[in-house]
Amino acid sequence: MEFQEGISSTGLQSEEMDLRRGPWTVEEDLVLMNYITAHGEGRWNSLARCAGLRRTGKSCRLRWLNYLRPDVRRGNITPEEQLLILELHCRWGNRWSKIAQHLPGRTDNEIKNYWRTRVLKHAKQLKCDVDSKKFRDVMRYLWVPRLVERIRAGAATGASKEPGLGPGKPTSPSDSFGMELSPPPVSDGCEDAGVATVAGDDSGWLESAYDDLVLPDFDQSMWTENLWSVEDIWAQEQLW
DNA sequence: AAATCACCCAACCGCCCGGCG
DNA sequence: CCGCCGGGCGGTTGGGTGATT
């Protein structure tokens, strides 16, 4: 990324040439927060000007929505959230903002990043497309049961529910997705799912677990319609 | 200890849509 | 109807950083 103190492009007005790009400074964050606190959000271009920020309106909006908003929830994606993302993506595809509406405090950008860095990575490791039957089977019979198991375990110990984590909370890469794709410790409808491996080294067990899967006879077209309902699971388990 | 790799995610980009004059 | 502008969205990039060699 080429960070520029000012964009120099012929034909631009001097004000536009002064626009900053790249990472936001603490001072800029404070200016934006204070201005929005005092005047509210919206009309981002004029907001940026009036606040004295040398940023585009778009940049201000993005910074506010994805980072500075007080209700933005940062930190690890919980198993409950992972489950919900899987289902909602199944239902709506890459409609990140729509999905984000169902995950309070999570931004579309965060969910999109989660999907691209975690889910797509595993599809790639399995050498299949996320829309393929193979990946759907992996999700339904390996991934989802594992998530549900983690949710249950967390509910039992009271450890699964994380409090709001607030801006600035550092995340641990090894924890952020953790073991969502690591093998189940006990068989849970997916016997011989593999032996224990460390997180991050899961493509092997997934691949072999998939090979060992005996899939029930069911209509694959049902996948997108009524595969599983997170709400049902939560209601059933009183997890939410 | 240094170099390299892999991953995460903040930020940007381009496109699209709706409202308004 | 048309053009402009603000705002929203999905896709992409690349810097930072921890892990590995």
GROMACS .gro file of C-alpha atoms (C1' of nucleotides) in nm:
model
  282
    1MET     CA    1   0.000   0.000   0.000
    2GLU     CA    2   0.135   0.334  -0.089
    3PHE     CA    3   0.072   0.572   0.193
    4GLN     CA    4   0.072   0.931   0.091
    5GLU     CA    5   0.070   1.238   0.302
    6GLY     CA    6  -0.104   1.403   0.015
    7ILE     CA    7  -0.234   1.285  -0.315
    8SER     CA    8  -0.075   1.466  -0.600
    9SER     CA    9  -0.278   1.434  -0.908
   10THR     CA   10  -0.312   1.681  -1.180
   11GLY     CA   11  -0.641   1.856  -1.205
   12LEU     CA   12  -0.735   1.816  -0.842
   13GLN     CA   13  -0.824   2.110  -0.629
   14SER     CA   14  -0.569   2.199  -0.364
   15GLU     CA   15  -0.804   2.076  -0.094
   16GLU     CA   16  -0.833   1.738  -0.261
   17MET     CA   17  -0.460   1.720  -0.311
   18ASP     CA   18  -0.421   1.744   0.063
   19LEU     CA   19  -0.615   1.429   0.140
   20ARG     CA   20  -0.448   1.181   0.367
   21ARG     CA   21  -0.457   0.807   0.316
   22GLY     CA   22  -0.340   0.506   0.506
   23PRO     CA   23  -0.366   0.423   0.874
   24TRP     CA   24  -0.556   0.660   1.100
   25THR     CA   25  -0.369   0.839   1.375
   26VAL     CA   26  -0.495   0.866   1.731
   27GLU     CA   27  -0.546   1.236   1.676
   28GLU     CA   28  -0.762   1.178   1.371
   29ASP     CA   29  -0.966   0.921   1.559
   30LEU     CA   30  -1.026   1.168   1.839
   31VAL     CA   31  -1.128   1.442   1.600
   32LEU     CA   32  -1.372   1.214   1.423
   33MET     CA   33  -1.519   1.077   1.745
   34ASN     CA   34  -1.558   1.418   1.899
   35TYR     CA   35  -1.719   1.559   1.591
   36ILE     CA   36  -1.967   1.276   1.557
   37THR     CA   37  -2.045   1.289   1.927
   38ALA     CA   38  -2.124   1.656   1.894
   39HIS     CA   39  -2.293   1.663   1.555
   40GLY     CA   40  -2.395   1.311   1.470
   41GLU     CA   41  -2.302   1.106   1.165
   42GLY     CA   42  -2.403   1.133   0.802
   43ARG     CA   43  -2.309   1.361   0.514
   44TRP     CA   44  -1.962   1.219   0.538
   45ASN     CA   45  -1.790   1.442   0.287
   46SER     CA   46  -1.900   1.761   0.453
   47LEU     CA   47  -1.842   1.602   0.792
   48ALA     CA   48  -1.482   1.537   0.698
   49ARG     CA   49  -1.442   1.896   0.584
   50CYS     CA   50  -1.614   2.053   0.884
   51ALA     CA   51  -1.422   1.836   1.127
   52GLY     CA   52  -1.100   1.949   0.965
   53LEU     CA   53  -1.003   1.598   0.869
   54ARG     CA   54  -0.792   1.559   0.559
   55ARG     CA   55  -0.976   1.243   0.473
   56THR     CA   56  -1.242   1.146   0.224
   57GLY     CA   57  -1.594   1.109   0.351
   58LYS     CA   58  -1.578   0.745   0.264
   59SER     CA   59  -1.268   0.699   0.472
   60CYS     CA   60  -1.432   0.868   0.770
   61ARG     CA   61  -1.744   0.660   0.737
   62LEU     CA   62  -1.545   0.339   0.717
   63ARG     CA   63  -1.329   0.431   1.013
   64TRP     CA   64  -1.634   0.512   1.221
   65LEU     CA   65  -1.839   0.208   1.127
   66ASN     CA   66  -1.561  -0.047   1.143
   67TYR     CA   67  -1.357   0.079   1.430
   68LEU     CA   68  -1.468   0.380   1.632
   69ARG     CA   69  -1.836   0.313   1.680
   70PRO     CA   70  -1.892   0.253   2.053
   71ASP     CA   71  -2.092  -0.064   2.000
   72VAL     CA   72  -1.840  -0.227   1.773
   73ARG     CA   73  -1.737  -0.560   1.916
   74ARG     CA   74  -1.382  -0.668   1.857
   75GLY     CA   75  -1.198  -0.982   1.937
   76ASN     CA   76  -1.243  -1.348   1.867
   77ILE     CA   77  -1.534  -1.474   1.665
   78THR     CA   78  -1.716  -1.707   1.901
   79PRO     CA   79  -1.839  -2.052   1.796
   80GLU     CA   80  -2.194  -1.920   1.813
   81GLU     CA   81  -2.101  -1.644   1.575
   82GLN     CA   82  -1.915  -1.884   1.348
   83LEU     CA   83  -2.220  -2.105   1.332
   84LEU     CA   84  -2.442  -1.812   1.255
   85ILE     CA   85  -2.209  -1.684   0.985
   86LEU     CA   86  -2.205  -2.025   0.820
   87GLU     CA   87  -2.580  -2.045   0.817
   88LEU     CA   88  -2.643  -1.691   0.706
   89HIS     CA   89  -2.383  -1.713   0.433
   90CYS     CA   90  -2.551  -2.030   0.322
   91ARG     CA   91  -2.875  -1.839   0.307
   92TRP     CA   92  -2.762  -1.510   0.160
   93GLY     CA   93  -2.419  -1.560   0.010
   94ASN     CA   94  -2.174  -1.272   0.023
   95ARG     CA   95  -2.426  -1.027   0.162
   96TRP     CA   96  -2.187  -0.927   0.438
   97SER     CA   97  -2.375  -0.627   0.564
   98LYS     CA   98  -2.695  -0.826   0.585
   99ILE     CA   99  -2.516  -1.102   0.772
  100ALA     CA  100  -2.356  -0.846   1.000
  101GLN     CA  101  -2.698  -0.716   1.099
  102HIS     CA  102  -2.754  -1.046   1.274
  103LEU     CA  103  -2.427  -1.035   1.462
  104PRO     CA  104  -2.451  -0.742   1.700
  105GLY     CA  105  -2.132  -0.541   1.717
  106ARG     CA  106  -1.970  -0.720   1.427
  107THR     CA  107  -1.900  -0.532   1.108
  108ASP     CA  108  -1.947  -0.654   0.757
  109ASN     CA  109  -1.576  -0.604   0.703
  110GLU     CA  110  -1.490  -0.828   0.995
  111ILE     CA  111  -1.724  -1.101   0.880
  112LYS     CA  112  -1.596  -1.075   0.527
  113ASN     CA  113  -1.240  -1.103   0.651
  114TYR     CA  114  -1.334  -1.402   0.864
  115TRP     CA  115  -1.492  -1.574   0.569
  116ARG     CA  116  -1.209  -1.506   0.333
  117THR     CA  117  -0.922  -1.585   0.566
  118ARG     CA  118  -1.072  -1.884   0.745
  119VAL     CA  119  -1.353  -2.043   0.551
  120LEU     CA  120  -1.214  -1.998   0.202
  121LYS     CA  121  -0.876  -2.112   0.326
  122HIS     CA  122  -1.020  -2.443   0.436
  123ALA     CA  123  -1.207  -2.485   0.111
  124LYS     CA  124  -0.882  -2.427  -0.067
  125GLN     CA  125  -0.707  -2.683   0.150
  126LEU     CA  126  -0.977  -2.931   0.064
  127LYS     CA  127  -0.928  -2.843  -0.301
  128CYS     CA  128  -1.291  -2.763  -0.349
  129ASP     CA  129  -1.520  -2.469  -0.393
  130VAL     CA  130  -1.727  -2.335  -0.106
  131ASP     CA  131  -2.034  -2.403  -0.317
  132SER     CA  132  -1.935  -2.759  -0.388
  133LYS     CA  133  -2.113  -3.058  -0.240
  134LYS     CA  134  -1.790  -3.168  -0.082
  135PHE     CA  135  -1.748  -2.850   0.114
  136ARG     CA  136  -2.114  -2.847   0.214
  137ASP     CA  137  -2.078  -3.200   0.345
  138VAL     CA  138  -1.766  -3.104   0.535
  139MET     CA  139  -1.951  -2.814   0.687
  140ARG     CA  140  -2.261  -3.009   0.776
  141TYR     CA  141  -2.107  -3.327   0.906
  142LEU     CA  142  -1.774  -3.214   1.040
  143TRP     CA  143  -1.764  -2.846   1.101
  144VAL     CA  144  -2.110  -2.770   1.235
  145PRO     CA  145  -2.119  -3.066   1.477
  146ARG     CA  146  -1.783  -2.954   1.604
  147LEU     CA  147  -1.906  -2.600   1.655
  148VAL     CA  148  -2.221  -2.718   1.827
  149GLU     CA  149  -2.011  -2.934   2.052
  150ARG     CA  150  -1.793  -2.642   2.141
  151ILE     CA  151  -2.097  -2.429   2.212
  152ARG     CA  152  -2.239  -2.697   2.436
  153ALA     CA  153  -1.908  -2.739   2.614
  154GLY     CA  154  -1.881  -2.367   2.656
  155ALA     CA  155  -2.234  -2.342   2.789
  156ALA     CA  156  -2.162  -2.621   3.034
  157THR     CA  157  -1.856  -2.447   3.167
  158GLY     CA  158  -1.989  -2.099   3.117
  159ALA     CA  159  -1.681  -2.019   2.916
  160SER     CA  160  -1.826  -1.989   2.572
  161LYS     CA  161  -1.983  -1.654   2.611
  162GLU     CA  162  -1.740  -1.374   2.579
  163PRO     CA  163  -1.829  -1.035   2.706
  164GLY     CA  164  -1.807  -0.744   2.468
  165LEU     CA  165  -1.446  -0.689   2.405
  166GLY     CA  166  -1.431  -0.323   2.327
  167PRO     CA  167  -1.211  -0.145   2.080
  168GLY     CA  168  -0.842  -0.198   2.094
  169LYS     CA  169  -0.855  -0.542   2.243
  170PRO     CA  170  -0.572  -0.733   2.091
  171THR     CA  171  -0.656  -1.060   1.933
  172SER     CA  172  -0.453  -1.372   1.938
  173PRO     CA  173  -0.419  -1.517   1.592
  174SER     CA  174  -0.397  -1.867   1.725
  175ASP     CA  175  -0.711  -1.811   1.926
  176SER     CA  176  -0.914  -1.614   1.684
  177PHE     CA  177  -1.048  -1.913   1.505
  178GLY     CA  178  -0.890  -2.157   1.739
  179MET     CA  179  -0.997  -2.512   1.694
  180GLU     CA  180  -1.314  -2.471   1.503
  181LEU     CA  181  -1.181  -2.702   1.243
  182SER     CA  182  -0.971  -2.918   1.462
  183PRO     CA  183  -1.097  -3.267   1.514
  184PRO     CA  184  -1.371  -3.340   1.765
  185PRO     CA  185  -1.239  -3.500   2.082
  186VAL     CA  186  -1.523  -3.746   2.083
  187SER     CA  187  -1.724  -3.890   1.801
  188ASP     CA  188  -2.031  -3.685   1.744
  189GLY     CA  189  -2.201  -3.830   1.446
  190CYS     CA  190  -1.882  -3.818   1.251
  191GLU     CA  191  -1.681  -4.115   1.365
  192ASP     CA  192  -1.319  -4.151   1.270
  193ALA     CA  193  -1.303  -3.784   1.215
  194GLY     CA  194  -0.933  -3.791   1.267
  195VAL     CA  195  -0.671  -3.776   1.532
  196ALA     CA  196  -0.584  -3.471   1.732
  197THR     CA  197  -0.388  -3.210   1.554
  198VAL     CA  198  -0.295  -2.863   1.645
  199ALA     CA  199  -0.498  -2.577   1.515
  200GLY     CA  200  -0.373  -2.464   1.182
  201ASP     CA  201  -0.277  -2.811   1.075
  202ASP     CA  202  -0.623  -2.930   1.000
  203SER     CA  203  -0.640  -2.982   0.629
  204GLY     CA  204  -0.515  -3.335   0.670
  205TRP     CA  205  -0.773  -3.449   0.918
  206LEU     CA  206  -1.050  -3.275   0.733
  207GLU     CA  207  -0.955  -3.442   0.411
  208SER     CA  208  -0.933  -3.786   0.567
  209ALA     CA  209  -1.240  -3.725   0.779
  210TYR     CA  210  -1.431  -3.637   0.466
  211ASP     CA  211  -1.306  -3.949   0.293
  212ASP     CA  212  -1.431  -4.157   0.585
  213LEU     CA  213  -1.769  -3.993   0.594
  214VAL     CA  214  -2.070  -4.207   0.518
  215LEU     CA  215  -2.321  -3.957   0.399
  216PRO     CA  216  -2.688  -4.018   0.459
  217ASP     CA  217  -2.921  -4.017   0.168
  218PHE     CA  218  -3.075  -3.677   0.150
  219ASP     CA  219  -3.172  -3.421  -0.102
  220GLN     CA  220  -2.879  -3.186  -0.150
  221SER     CA  221  -3.111  -2.920  -0.280
  222MET     CA  222  -3.238  -2.883   0.073
  223TRP     CA  223  -2.905  -2.741   0.173
  224THR     CA  224  -2.981  -2.380   0.120
  225GLU     CA  225  -3.337  -2.404   0.236
  226ASN     CA  226  -3.343  -2.581   0.565
  227LEU     CA  227  -3.014  -2.743   0.638
  228TRP     CA  228  -2.990  -2.646   0.998
  229SER     CA  229  -3.119  -2.368   1.201
  230VAL     CA  230  -2.889  -2.197   1.444
  231GLU     CA  231  -3.186  -2.041   1.614
  232ASP     CA  232  -3.327  -2.387   1.673
  233ILE     CA  233  -3.000  -2.511   1.809
  234TRP     CA  234  -2.969  -2.219   2.042
  235ALA     CA  235  -3.328  -2.243   2.152
  236GLN     CA  236  -3.283  -2.611   2.213
  237GLU     CA  237  -2.965  -2.571   2.407
  238GLN     CA  238  -3.069  -2.251   2.575
  239LEU     CA  239  -2.743  -2.105   2.470
  240TRP     CA  240  -2.845  -1.765   2.369
  241DA     C1'  241   1.975  -1.431   1.551
  242DA     C1'  242   1.827  -1.357   1.101
  243DA     C1'  243   1.548  -1.464   0.716
  244DT     C1'  244   1.139  -1.627   0.541
  245DC     C1'  245   0.668  -1.756   0.554
  246DA     C1'  246   0.187  -1.731   0.665
  247DC     C1'  247  -0.186  -1.515   0.848
  248DC     C1'  248  -0.483  -1.134   0.995
  249DC     C1'  249  -0.726  -0.730   0.917
  250DA     C1'  250  -0.748  -0.215   0.840
  251DA     C1'  251  -0.809   0.049   0.466
  252DC     C1'  252  -0.882   0.145  -0.004
  253DC     C1'  253  -1.105   0.087  -0.459
  254DG     C1'  254  -1.458   0.057  -0.796
  255DC     C1'  255  -1.917  -0.010  -0.880
  256DC     C1'  256  -2.392   0.049  -0.794
  257DC     C1'  257  -2.816   0.261  -0.626
  258DG     C1'  258  -3.130   0.608  -0.467
  259DG     C1'  259  -3.244   1.084  -0.377
  260DC     C1'  260  -3.255   1.538  -0.533
  261DG     C1'  261  -3.242   1.953  -0.809
  262DC     C1'  262  -3.499   1.258  -1.815
  263DC     C1'  263  -3.039   1.363  -1.675
  264DG     C1'  264  -2.643   1.451  -1.402
  265DC     C1'  265  -2.453   1.497  -0.954
  266DC     C1'  266  -2.372   1.352  -0.501
  267DG     C1'  267  -2.389   1.077  -0.085
  268DG     C1'  268  -2.389   0.645   0.081
  269DG     C1'  269  -2.352   0.141   0.080
  270DC     C1'  270  -2.156  -0.280  -0.078
  271DG     C1'  271  -1.831  -0.648  -0.213
  272DG     C1'  272  -1.366  -0.727  -0.360
  273DT     C1'  273  -0.879  -0.646  -0.310
  274DT     C1'  274  -0.446  -0.491  -0.126
  275DG     C1'  275  -0.051  -0.477   0.154
  276DG     C1'  276   0.149  -0.361   0.620
  277DG     C1'  277   0.214  -0.561   1.066
  278DT     C1'  278   0.324  -0.943   1.327
  279DG     C1'  279   0.382  -1.395   1.505
  280DA     C1'  280   0.549  -1.856   1.367
  281DT     C1'  281   0.868  -2.128   1.146
  282DT     C1'  282   1.298  -2.248   0.929
   0.00000   0.00000   0.00000
